[in-house]
XYZ file of C-alpha atoms in Angstrom:
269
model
C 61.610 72.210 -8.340
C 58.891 74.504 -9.390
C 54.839 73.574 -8.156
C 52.597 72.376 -10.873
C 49.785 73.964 -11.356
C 46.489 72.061 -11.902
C 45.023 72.838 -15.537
C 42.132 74.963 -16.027
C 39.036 73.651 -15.817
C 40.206 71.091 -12.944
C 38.041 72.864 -10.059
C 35.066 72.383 -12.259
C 35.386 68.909 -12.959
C 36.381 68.629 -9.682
C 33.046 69.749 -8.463
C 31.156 67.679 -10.665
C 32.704 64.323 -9.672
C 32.048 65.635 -5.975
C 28.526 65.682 -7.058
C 28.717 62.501 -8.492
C 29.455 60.723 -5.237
C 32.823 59.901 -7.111
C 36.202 60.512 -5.160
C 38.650 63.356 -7.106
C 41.145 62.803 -8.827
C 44.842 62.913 -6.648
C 47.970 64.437 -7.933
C 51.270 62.768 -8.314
C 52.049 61.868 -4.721
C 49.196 62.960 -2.665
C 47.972 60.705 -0.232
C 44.570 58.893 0.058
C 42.049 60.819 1.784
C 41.192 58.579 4.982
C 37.431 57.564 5.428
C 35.890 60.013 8.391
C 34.856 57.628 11.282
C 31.711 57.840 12.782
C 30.242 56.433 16.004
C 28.490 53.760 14.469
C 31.079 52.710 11.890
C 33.604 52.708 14.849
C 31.014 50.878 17.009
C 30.964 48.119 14.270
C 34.910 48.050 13.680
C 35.450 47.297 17.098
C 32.769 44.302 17.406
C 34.883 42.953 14.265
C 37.732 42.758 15.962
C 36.106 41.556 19.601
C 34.728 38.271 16.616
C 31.392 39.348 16.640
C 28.681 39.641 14.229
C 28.006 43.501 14.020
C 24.265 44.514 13.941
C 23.755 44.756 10.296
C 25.648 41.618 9.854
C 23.652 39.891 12.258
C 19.995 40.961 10.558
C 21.611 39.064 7.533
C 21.507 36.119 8.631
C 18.800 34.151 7.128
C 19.345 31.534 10.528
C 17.459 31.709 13.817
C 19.194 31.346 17.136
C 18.179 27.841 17.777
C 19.424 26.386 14.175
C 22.439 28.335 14.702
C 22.471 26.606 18.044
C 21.941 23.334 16.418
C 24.487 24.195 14.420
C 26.917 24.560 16.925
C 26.289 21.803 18.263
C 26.551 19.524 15.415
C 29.981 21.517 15.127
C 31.224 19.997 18.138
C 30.159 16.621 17.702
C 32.857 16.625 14.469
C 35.333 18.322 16.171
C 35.028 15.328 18.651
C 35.727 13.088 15.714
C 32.397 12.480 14.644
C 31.246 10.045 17.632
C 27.300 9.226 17.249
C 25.161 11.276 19.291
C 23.199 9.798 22.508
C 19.921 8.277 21.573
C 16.559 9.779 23.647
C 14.067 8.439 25.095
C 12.256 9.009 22.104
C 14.467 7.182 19.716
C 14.012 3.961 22.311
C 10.068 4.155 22.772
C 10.054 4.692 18.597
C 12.034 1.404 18.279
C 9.929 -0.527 20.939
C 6.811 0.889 19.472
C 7.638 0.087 15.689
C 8.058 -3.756 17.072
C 5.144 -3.951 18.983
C 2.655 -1.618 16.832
C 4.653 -0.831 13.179
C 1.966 1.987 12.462
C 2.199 3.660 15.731
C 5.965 2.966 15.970
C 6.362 4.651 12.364
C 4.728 7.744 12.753
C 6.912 8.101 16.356
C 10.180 7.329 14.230
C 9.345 10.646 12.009
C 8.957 12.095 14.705
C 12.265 11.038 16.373
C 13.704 12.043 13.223
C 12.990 15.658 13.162
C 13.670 15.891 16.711
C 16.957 14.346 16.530
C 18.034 17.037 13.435
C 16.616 20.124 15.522
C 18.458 18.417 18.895
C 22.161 17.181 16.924
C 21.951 18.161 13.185
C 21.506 14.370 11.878
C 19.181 11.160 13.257
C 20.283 8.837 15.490
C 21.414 5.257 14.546
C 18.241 3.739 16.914
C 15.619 6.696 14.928
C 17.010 5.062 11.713
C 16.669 1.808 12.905
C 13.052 2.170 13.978
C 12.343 3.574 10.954
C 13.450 1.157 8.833
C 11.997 -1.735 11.064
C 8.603 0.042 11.435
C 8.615 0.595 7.464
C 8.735 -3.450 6.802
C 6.601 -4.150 9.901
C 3.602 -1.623 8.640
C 4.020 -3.308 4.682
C 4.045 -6.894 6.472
C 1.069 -6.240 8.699
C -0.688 -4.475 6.046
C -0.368 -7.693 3.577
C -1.385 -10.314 5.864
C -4.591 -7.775 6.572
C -5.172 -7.829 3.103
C -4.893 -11.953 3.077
C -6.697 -12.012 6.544
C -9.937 -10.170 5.535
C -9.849 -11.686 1.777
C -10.153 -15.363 3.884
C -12.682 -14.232 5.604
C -14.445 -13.084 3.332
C -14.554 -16.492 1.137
C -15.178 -18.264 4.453
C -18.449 -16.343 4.928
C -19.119 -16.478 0.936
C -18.631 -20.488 1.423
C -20.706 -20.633 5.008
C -23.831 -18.892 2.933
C -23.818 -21.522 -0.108
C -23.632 -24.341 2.761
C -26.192 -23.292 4.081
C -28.502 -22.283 1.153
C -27.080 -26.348 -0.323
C -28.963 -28.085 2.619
C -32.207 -29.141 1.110
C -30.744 -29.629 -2.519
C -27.986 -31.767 -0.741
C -30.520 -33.627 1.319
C -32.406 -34.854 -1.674
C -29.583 -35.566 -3.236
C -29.449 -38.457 0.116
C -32.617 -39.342 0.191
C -34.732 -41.887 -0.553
C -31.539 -43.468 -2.408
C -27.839 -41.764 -2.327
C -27.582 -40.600 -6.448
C -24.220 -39.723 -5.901
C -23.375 -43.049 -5.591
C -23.439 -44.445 -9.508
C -21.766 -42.597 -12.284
C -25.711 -41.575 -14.020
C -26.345 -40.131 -10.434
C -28.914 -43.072 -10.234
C -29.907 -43.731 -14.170
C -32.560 -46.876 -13.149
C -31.528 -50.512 -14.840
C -33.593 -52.189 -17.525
C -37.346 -53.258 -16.346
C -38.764 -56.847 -17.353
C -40.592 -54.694 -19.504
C -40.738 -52.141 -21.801
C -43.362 -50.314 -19.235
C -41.743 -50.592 -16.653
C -38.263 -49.172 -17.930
C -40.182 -46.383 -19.159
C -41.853 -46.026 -16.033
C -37.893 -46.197 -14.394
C -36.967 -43.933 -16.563
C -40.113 -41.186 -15.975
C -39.433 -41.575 -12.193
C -35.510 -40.574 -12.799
C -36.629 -37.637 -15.242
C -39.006 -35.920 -12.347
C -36.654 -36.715 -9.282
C -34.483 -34.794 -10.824
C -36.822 -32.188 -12.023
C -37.923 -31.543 -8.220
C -34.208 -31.134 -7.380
C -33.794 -28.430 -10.197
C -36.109 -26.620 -8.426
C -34.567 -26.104 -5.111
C -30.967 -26.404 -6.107
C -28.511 -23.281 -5.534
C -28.132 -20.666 -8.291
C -24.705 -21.923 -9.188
C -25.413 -25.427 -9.803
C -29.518 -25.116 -10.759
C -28.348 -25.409 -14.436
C -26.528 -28.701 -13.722
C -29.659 -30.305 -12.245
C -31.628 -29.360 -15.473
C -29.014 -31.194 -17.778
C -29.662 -34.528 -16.232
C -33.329 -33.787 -16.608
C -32.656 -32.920 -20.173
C -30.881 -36.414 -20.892
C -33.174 -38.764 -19.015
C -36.077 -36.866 -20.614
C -34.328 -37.320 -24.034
C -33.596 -41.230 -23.153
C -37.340 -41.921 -22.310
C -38.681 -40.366 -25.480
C -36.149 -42.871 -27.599
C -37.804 -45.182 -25.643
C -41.946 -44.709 -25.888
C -41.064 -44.045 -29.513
C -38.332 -47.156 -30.837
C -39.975 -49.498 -28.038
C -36.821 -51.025 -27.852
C -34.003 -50.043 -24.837
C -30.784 -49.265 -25.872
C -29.103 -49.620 -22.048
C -25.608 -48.813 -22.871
C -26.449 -45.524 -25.436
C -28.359 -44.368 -22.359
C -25.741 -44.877 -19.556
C -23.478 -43.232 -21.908
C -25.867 -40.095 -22.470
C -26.538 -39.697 -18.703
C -22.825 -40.409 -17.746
C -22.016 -37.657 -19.691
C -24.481 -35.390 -18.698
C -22.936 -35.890 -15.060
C -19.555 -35.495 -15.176
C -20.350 -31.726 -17.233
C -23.306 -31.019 -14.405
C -20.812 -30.158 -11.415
C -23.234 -31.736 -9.292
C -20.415 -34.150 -7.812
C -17.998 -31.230 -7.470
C -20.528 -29.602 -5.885
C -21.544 -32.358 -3.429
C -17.877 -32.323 -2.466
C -17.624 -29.046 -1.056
C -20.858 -27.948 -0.290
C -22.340 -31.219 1.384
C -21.653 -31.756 4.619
């Protein structure tokens, strides 16, 4: 069989895919050119085969020694069929801590956490459990704060109006008790016209010195009653004539929308 001759032209095109970094062209049966080995590509083949990383391989990988370490060992714990890790000390003093002191016992749980991933590759059952106990604990202990401090609060608010109540509430006492009748001490009818007025006047400015040193809060309940016994004694000096019953009504009702009773209750001791 007679040799074939390459065409013309083919050592020039040759060339230029030589140039081109692009391997020729091979005739009918030829065989593949074999890559030339050199001391570092055989350096790398042979680490390869030994299982190894070779160097460039190993500046690839975006993990450091210790993940790939906790890696490893997370590896093992599966191929051992998965069996939960030992917890640390650490995992105990977080769940002891998140029972005695939630806050405390929190922030040590987070911190068991991330130890436990760097240590195994996953937390502990105890790190989860102190977590989840110091979680509730803290919201717990943080709510009855809340309660605690708003009780204290109206228990020093209620201490102060006591206190600023005690002459108001002892004239309230004293000569006579006014909380004891329904007018808060509306006089009865006098033999005489005079003297029912005269009743009636001495109601109008008891109550008139009370206004003046009752509390803010219930000052404006004082000045009603003064309002209707004022308002009964000038029906009074002007009809001559006492209408008893319109006036027990008037002052009754002038009590019971005071608040002085109410107040008496709570703030008179």
């Amino acid at each position: 069989m007679s040799d074939v001759k390459d065409p013309p032209g083919t050592a020039a095109f040759g060339q230029i895919l030589a140039a081109a970094g692009v391997a020729p062209l091979r005739k009918p049966g030829e065989p593949a050119a074999q890559p030339k080995l050199t001391p570092a590509t055989r350096r790398e083949s042979r680490e390869q085969l030994r299982g190894r990383p070779g160097r460039r391989a190993w500046n690839r990988r975006p993990h450091s020694r210790r993940s790939a370490a906790g890696n490893a060992s997370a590896s093992k714990q599966r191929a051992r069929g998965g069996a939960a890790p030992k917890a640390s000390v650490i995992d105990w003093s977080a769940l002891a801590l998140a029972v005695v002191v939630p806050p405390a016992g929190l922030l040590l749980s987070v911190a068991a956490h991330i130890a436990d991933r760097r240590r195994v590759g996953w937390a502990t059952t105890v790190t989860k459990i102190s977590t989840g106990v110091a979680c509730v604990l803290t919201i717990v202990l943080a709510a009855g704060t809340v309660v605690a401090l708003e009780l204290r609060h109206e228990g020093a608010a209620h201490d102060a109006i006591v206190a600023s109540s005690a002459e108001f509430c002892g004239a309230l006492a004293s000569p006579d008790d006014l909380l004891s009748s329904s007018t808060l001490g509306w006089p009865a009818v006098g033999s005489t016209i005079p003297l029912t007025i005269t009743a009636m006047e001495q109601y109008t400015a008891r109550w008139t010195s009370i206004a003046a040193i009752a509390p803010e809060g219930i000052q404006h309940g004082a000045q009603q009653l003064v309002v209707a016994g004022q308002a009964a004694v000038d029906s009074v000096t002007a009809s001559r004539t006492v209408d008893h019953a319109s006036n027990v009504a008037r002052l009754e009702a002038a009590a019971d929308s005071s608040g002085i009773t109410q107040w008496a209750d709570q703030y008179c001791q």
